[in-house]
mmCIF file of C-alpha atoms and ligand atoms in Angstrom:
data_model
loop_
_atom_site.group_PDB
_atom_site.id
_atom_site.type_symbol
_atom_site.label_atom_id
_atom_site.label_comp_id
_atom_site.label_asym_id
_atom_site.label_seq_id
_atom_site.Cartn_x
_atom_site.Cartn_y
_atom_site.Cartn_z
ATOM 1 C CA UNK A 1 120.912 145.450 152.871
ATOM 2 C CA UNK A 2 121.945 147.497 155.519
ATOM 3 C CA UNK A 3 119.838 151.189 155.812
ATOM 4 C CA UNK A 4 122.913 153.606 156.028
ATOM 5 C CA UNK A 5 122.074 157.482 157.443
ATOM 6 C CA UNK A 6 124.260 159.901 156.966
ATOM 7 C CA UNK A 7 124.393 163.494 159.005
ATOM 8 C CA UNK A 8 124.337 166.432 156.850
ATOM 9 C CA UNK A 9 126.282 169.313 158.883
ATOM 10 C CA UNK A 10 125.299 171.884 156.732
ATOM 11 C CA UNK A 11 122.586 173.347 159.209
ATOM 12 C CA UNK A 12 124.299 172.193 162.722
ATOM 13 C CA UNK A 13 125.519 174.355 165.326
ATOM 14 C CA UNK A 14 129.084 175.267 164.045
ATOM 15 C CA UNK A 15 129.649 177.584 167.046
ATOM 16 C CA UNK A 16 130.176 173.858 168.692
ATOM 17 C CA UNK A 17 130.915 171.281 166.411
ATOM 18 C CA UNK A 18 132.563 168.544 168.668
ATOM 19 C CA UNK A 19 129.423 168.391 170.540
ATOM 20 C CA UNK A 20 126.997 168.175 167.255
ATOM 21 C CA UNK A 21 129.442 165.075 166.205
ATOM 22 C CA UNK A 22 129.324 163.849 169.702
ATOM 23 C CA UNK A 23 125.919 163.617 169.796
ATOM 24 C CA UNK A 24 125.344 161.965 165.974
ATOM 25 C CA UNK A 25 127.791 159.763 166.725
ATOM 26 C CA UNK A 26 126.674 158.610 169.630
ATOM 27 C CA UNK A 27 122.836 158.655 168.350
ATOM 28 C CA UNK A 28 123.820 156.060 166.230
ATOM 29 C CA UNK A 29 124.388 158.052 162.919
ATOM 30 C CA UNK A 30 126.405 156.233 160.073
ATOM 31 C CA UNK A 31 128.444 159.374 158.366
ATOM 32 C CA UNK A 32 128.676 162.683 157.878
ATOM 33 C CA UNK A 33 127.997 164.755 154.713
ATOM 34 C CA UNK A 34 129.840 167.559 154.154
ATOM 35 C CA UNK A 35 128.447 169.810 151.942
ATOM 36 C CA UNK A 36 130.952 171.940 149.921
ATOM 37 C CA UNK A 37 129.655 175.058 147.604
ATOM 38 C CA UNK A 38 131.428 177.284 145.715
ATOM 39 C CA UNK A 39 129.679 180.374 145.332
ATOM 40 C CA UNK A 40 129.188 179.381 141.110
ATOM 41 C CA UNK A 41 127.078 176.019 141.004
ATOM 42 C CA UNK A 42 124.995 176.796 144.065
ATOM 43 C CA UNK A 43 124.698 180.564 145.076
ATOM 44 C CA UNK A 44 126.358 180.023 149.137
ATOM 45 C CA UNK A 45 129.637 179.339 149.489
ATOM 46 C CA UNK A 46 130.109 176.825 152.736
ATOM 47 C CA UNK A 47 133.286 174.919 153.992
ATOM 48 C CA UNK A 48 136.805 175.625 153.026
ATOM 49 C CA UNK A 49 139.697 173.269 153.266
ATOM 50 C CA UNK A 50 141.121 174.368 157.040
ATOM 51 C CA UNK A 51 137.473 173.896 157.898
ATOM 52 C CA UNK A 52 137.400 170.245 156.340
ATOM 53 C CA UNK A 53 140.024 169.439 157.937
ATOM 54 C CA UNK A 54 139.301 170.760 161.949
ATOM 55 C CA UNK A 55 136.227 168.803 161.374
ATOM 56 C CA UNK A 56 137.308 165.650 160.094
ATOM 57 C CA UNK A 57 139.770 165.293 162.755
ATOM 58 C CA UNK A 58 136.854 165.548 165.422
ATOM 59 C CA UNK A 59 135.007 162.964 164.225
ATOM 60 C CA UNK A 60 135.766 159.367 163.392
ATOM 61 C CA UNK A 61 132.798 158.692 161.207
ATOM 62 C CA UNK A 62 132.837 158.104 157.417
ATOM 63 C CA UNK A 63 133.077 161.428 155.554
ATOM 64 C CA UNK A 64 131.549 162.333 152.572
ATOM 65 C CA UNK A 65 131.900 165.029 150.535
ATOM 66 C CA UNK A 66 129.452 166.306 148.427
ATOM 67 C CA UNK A 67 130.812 168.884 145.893
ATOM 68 C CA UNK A 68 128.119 171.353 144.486
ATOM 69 C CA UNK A 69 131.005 172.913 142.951
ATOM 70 C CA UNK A 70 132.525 173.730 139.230
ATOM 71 C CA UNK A 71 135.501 172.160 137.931
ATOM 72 C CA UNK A 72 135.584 169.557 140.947
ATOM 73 C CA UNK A 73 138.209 167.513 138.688
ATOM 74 C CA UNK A 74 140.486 170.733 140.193
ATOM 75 C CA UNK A 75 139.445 170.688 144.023
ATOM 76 C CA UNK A 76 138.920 166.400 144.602
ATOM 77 C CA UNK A 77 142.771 166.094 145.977
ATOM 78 C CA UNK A 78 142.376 168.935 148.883
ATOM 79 C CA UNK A 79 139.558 167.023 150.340
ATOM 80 C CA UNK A 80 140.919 163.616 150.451
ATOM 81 C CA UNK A 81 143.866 165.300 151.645
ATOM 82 C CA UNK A 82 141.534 166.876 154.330
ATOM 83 C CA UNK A 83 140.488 163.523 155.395
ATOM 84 C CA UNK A 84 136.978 162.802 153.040
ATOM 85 C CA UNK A 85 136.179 159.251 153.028
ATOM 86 C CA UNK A 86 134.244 159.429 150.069
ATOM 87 C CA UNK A 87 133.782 162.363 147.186
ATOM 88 C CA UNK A 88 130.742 162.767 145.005
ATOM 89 C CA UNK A 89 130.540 165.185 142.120
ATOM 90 C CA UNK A 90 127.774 166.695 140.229
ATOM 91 C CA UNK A 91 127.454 165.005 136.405
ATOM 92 C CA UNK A 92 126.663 168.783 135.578
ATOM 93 C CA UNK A 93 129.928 169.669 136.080
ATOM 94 C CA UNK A 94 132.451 167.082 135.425
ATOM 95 C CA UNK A 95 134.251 167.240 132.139
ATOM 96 C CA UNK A 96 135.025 163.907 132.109
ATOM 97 C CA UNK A 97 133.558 161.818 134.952
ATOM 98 C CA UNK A 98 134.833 158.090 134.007
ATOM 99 C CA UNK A 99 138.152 159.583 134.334
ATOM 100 C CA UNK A 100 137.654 161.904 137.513
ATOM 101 C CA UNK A 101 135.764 158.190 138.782
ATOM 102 C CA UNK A 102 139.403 156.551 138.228
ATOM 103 C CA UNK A 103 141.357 159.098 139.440
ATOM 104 C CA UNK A 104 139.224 158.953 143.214
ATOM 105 C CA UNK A 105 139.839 155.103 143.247
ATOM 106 C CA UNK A 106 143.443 155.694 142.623
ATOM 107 C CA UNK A 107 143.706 158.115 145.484
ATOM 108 C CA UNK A 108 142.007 155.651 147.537
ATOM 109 C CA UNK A 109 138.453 156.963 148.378
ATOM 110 C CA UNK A 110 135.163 155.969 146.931
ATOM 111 C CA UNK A 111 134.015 157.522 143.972
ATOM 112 C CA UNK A 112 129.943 158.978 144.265
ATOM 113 C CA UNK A 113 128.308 160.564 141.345
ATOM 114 C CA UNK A 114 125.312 162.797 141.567
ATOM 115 C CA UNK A 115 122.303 164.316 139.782
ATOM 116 C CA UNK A 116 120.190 167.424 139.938
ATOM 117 C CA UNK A 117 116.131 166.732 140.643
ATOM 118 C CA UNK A 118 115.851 167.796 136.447
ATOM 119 C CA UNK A 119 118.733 166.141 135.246
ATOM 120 C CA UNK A 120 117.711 162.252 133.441
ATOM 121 C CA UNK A 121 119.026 159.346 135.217
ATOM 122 C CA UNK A 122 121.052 157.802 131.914
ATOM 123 C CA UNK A 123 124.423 159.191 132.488
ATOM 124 C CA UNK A 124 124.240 157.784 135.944
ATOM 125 C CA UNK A 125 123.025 154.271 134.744
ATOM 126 C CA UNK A 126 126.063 154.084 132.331
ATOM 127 C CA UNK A 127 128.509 154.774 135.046
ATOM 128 C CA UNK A 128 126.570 152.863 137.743
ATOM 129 C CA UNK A 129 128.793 149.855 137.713
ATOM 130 C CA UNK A 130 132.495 152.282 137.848
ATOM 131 C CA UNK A 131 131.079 153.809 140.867
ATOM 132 C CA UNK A 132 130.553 153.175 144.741
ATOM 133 C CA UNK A 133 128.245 155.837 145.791
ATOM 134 C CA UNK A 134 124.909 157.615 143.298
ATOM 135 C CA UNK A 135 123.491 160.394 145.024
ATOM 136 C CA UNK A 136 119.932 162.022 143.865
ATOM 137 C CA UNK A 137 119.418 165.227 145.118
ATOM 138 C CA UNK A 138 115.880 165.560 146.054
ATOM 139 C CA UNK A 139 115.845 169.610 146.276
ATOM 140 C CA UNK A 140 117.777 171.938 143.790
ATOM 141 C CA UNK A 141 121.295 171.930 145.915
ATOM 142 C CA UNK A 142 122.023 175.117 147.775
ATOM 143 C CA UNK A 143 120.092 174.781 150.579
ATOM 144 C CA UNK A 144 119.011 173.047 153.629
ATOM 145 C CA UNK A 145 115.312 172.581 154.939
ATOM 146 C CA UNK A 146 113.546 172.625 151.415
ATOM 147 C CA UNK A 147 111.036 170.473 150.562
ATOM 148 C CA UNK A 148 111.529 166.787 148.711
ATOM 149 C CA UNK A 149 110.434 166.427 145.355
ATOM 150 C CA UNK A 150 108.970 163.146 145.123
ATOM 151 C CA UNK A 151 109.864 162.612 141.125
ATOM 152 C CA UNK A 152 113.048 161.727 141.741
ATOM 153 C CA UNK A 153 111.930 158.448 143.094
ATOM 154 C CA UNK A 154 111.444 156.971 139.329
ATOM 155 C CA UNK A 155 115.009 157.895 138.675
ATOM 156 C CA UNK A 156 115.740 155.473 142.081
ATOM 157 C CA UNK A 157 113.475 152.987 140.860
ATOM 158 C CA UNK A 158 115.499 152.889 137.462
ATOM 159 C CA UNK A 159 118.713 152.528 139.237
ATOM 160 C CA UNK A 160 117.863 150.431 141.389
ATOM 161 C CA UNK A 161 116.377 147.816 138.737
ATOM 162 C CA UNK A 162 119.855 148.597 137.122
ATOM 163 C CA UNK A 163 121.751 147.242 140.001
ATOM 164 C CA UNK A 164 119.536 144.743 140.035
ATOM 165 C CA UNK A 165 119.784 143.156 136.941
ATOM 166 C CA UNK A 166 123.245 143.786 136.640
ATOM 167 C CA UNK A 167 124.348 142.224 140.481
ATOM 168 C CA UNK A 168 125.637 145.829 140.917
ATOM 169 C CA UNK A 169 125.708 147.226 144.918
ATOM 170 C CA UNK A 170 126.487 150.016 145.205
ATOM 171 C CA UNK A 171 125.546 153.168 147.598
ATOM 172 C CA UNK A 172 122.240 154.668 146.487
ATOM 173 C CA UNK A 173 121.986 157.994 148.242
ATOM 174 C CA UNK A 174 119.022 160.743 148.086
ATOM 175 C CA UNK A 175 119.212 163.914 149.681
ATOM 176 C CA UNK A 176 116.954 167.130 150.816
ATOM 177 C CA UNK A 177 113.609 167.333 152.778
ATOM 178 C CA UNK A 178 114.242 164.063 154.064
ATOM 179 C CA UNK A 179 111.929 163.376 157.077
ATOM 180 C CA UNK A 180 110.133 160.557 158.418
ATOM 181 C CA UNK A 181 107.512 160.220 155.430
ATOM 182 C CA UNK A 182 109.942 160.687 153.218
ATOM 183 C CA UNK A 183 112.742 158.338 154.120
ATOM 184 C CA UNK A 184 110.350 155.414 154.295
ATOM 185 C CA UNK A 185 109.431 156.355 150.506
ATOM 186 C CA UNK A 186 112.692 156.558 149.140
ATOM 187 C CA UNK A 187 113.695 152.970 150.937
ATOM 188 C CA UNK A 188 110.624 151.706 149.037
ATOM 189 C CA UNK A 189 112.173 153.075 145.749
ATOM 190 C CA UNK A 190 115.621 151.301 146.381
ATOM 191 C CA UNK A 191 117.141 154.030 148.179
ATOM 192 C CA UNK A 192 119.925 152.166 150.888
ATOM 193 C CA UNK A 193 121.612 155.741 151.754
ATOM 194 C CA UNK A 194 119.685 158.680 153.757
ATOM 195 C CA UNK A 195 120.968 161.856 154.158
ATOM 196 C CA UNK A 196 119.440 163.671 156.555
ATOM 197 C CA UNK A 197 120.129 167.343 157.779
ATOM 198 C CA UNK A 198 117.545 169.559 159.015
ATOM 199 C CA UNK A 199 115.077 167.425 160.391
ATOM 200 C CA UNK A 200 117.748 165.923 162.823
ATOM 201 C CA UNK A 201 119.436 169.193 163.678
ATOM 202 C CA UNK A 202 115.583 170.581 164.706
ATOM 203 C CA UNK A 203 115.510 168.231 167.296
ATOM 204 C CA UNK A 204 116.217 168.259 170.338
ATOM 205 C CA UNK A 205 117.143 164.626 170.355
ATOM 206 C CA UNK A 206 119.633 163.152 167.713
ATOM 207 C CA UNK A 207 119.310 159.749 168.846
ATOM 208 C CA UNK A 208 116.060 159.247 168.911
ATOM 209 C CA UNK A 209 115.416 161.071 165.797
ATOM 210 C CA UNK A 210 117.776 158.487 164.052
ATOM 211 C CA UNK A 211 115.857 155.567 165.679
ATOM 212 C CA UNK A 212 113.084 157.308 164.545
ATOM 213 C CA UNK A 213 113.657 157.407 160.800
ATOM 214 C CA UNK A 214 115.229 153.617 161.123
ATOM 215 C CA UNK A 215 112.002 152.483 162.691
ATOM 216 C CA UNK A 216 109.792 154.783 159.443
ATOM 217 C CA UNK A 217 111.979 152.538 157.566
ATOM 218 C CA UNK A 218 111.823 149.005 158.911
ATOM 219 C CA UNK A 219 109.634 146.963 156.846
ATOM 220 C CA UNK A 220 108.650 149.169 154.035
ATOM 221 C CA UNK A 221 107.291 147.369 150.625
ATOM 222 C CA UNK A 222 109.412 147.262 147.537
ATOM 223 C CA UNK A 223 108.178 149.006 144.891
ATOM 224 C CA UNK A 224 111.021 149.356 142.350
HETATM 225 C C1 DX5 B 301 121.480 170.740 149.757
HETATM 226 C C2 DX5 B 301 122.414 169.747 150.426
HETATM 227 C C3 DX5 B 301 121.908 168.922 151.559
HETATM 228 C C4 DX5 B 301 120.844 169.311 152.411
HETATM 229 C C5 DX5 B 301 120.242 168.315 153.362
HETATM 230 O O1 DX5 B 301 122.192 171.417 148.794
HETATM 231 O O2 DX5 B 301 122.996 168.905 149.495
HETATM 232 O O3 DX5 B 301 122.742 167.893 152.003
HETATM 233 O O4 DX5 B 301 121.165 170.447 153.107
HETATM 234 O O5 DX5 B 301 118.929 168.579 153.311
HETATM 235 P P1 DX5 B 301 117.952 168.734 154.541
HETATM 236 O O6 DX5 B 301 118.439 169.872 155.371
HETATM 237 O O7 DX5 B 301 116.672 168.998 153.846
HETATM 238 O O8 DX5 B 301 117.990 167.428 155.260
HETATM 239 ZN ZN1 ZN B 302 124.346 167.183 150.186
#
């Protein structure tokens, strides 16, 4: 399957955005995540709708949006409306995720579910097959450039021999402290989905940063 890496904006240059997608994009870069907090499940607060929206229009990549935010069953239609691909929510959160899971397909974007590093993986494996996206978060969400905690690989593992056994394929996502050791462990756990923030936006070359962490990646062993 197909390694997928998606951009997380969250610590890019938003004094000039068009040029930060510019040069994803063009580095070969599969989608952007847009991290949205709300000042009550994560302490910052980060982009509001208007923002969403300026930025999705400069950009023709996938979006995804990644709510670390309460009551997202209230908030999902302003950012499809402001052009997100894709919406995840937070299992913490959700009051009732099968039917926030429906609602997203019936408003025509894909439906991504996530966990906290200390939250257990079976809620996710009962909703695994109603859902086109599972993101693990790898640090406690709030910020960028902290550093991956590697126990959240047996959660992947447990998914992934989910999907398995069950023909399931769907989008298995980790993010935080993803760098080139890193990625190349969570492919070997089943991950197919890299989000990847700081340790692009520290370099001084996006492109070959992205090469880099698809070449950490290419031909890693199995060991779900
Ligand atoms: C953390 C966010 C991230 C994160 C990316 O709350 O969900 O997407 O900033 O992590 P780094 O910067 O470590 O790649
Ligand atoms: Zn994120």
């Amino acid at each position: 399957m197909k390694l997928f890496i998606y951009s997380s904006i969250l610590n890019a240059d938003h004094d000039n955005m068009q040029s930060e997608f510019d040069r994803v994009a063009s580095g070969g870069a599969d989608g952007i995540h847009l991290d949205i907090m709300d000042g009550r499940f994560v302490d910052p607060v980060t982009f509001d709708v208007p923002t969403i929206e300026r930025y999705t229009a400069m950009c023709d990549l996938p979006f995804d949006a990644h709510l670390m935010i309460v009551e997202p069953e209230k908030h999902v239609d302003d950012y499809i409306a402001a052009g997100a691909d894709s919406v995840t929510f937070h299992l913490e959160t959700a009051q009732n995720p099968g039917r926030l899971i429906d609602h997203l397909h019936r408003r025509g974007v894909k439906a991504g579910i996530s966990i906290n590093p200390d939250t257990g993986v079976e809620p996710v494996i009962s909703l695994a097959d109603r859902v086109d996206l599972v993101l693990f978060m790898s640090v406690f969400p709030g910020y960028g450039g902290q550093k991956f905690i590697p126990g959240v690989l047996d959660n992947v593992r447990e998914l992934k021999r989910h999907c398995l056994k069950h023909d399931l394929e769907i989008m298995i996502q980790i993010d935080g402290g993803i760098n080139l050791e890193t990625a190349g462990r969570a492919v070997a756990a089943g991950v197919n989905n890299l989000v990847v923030g700081t340790f692009i936006f520290r370099s001084a070359d996006y492109g070959a940063t992205l090469r880099e962490i698809r070449e950490a990646c290419t031909g890693v062993k199995p060991d779900f």
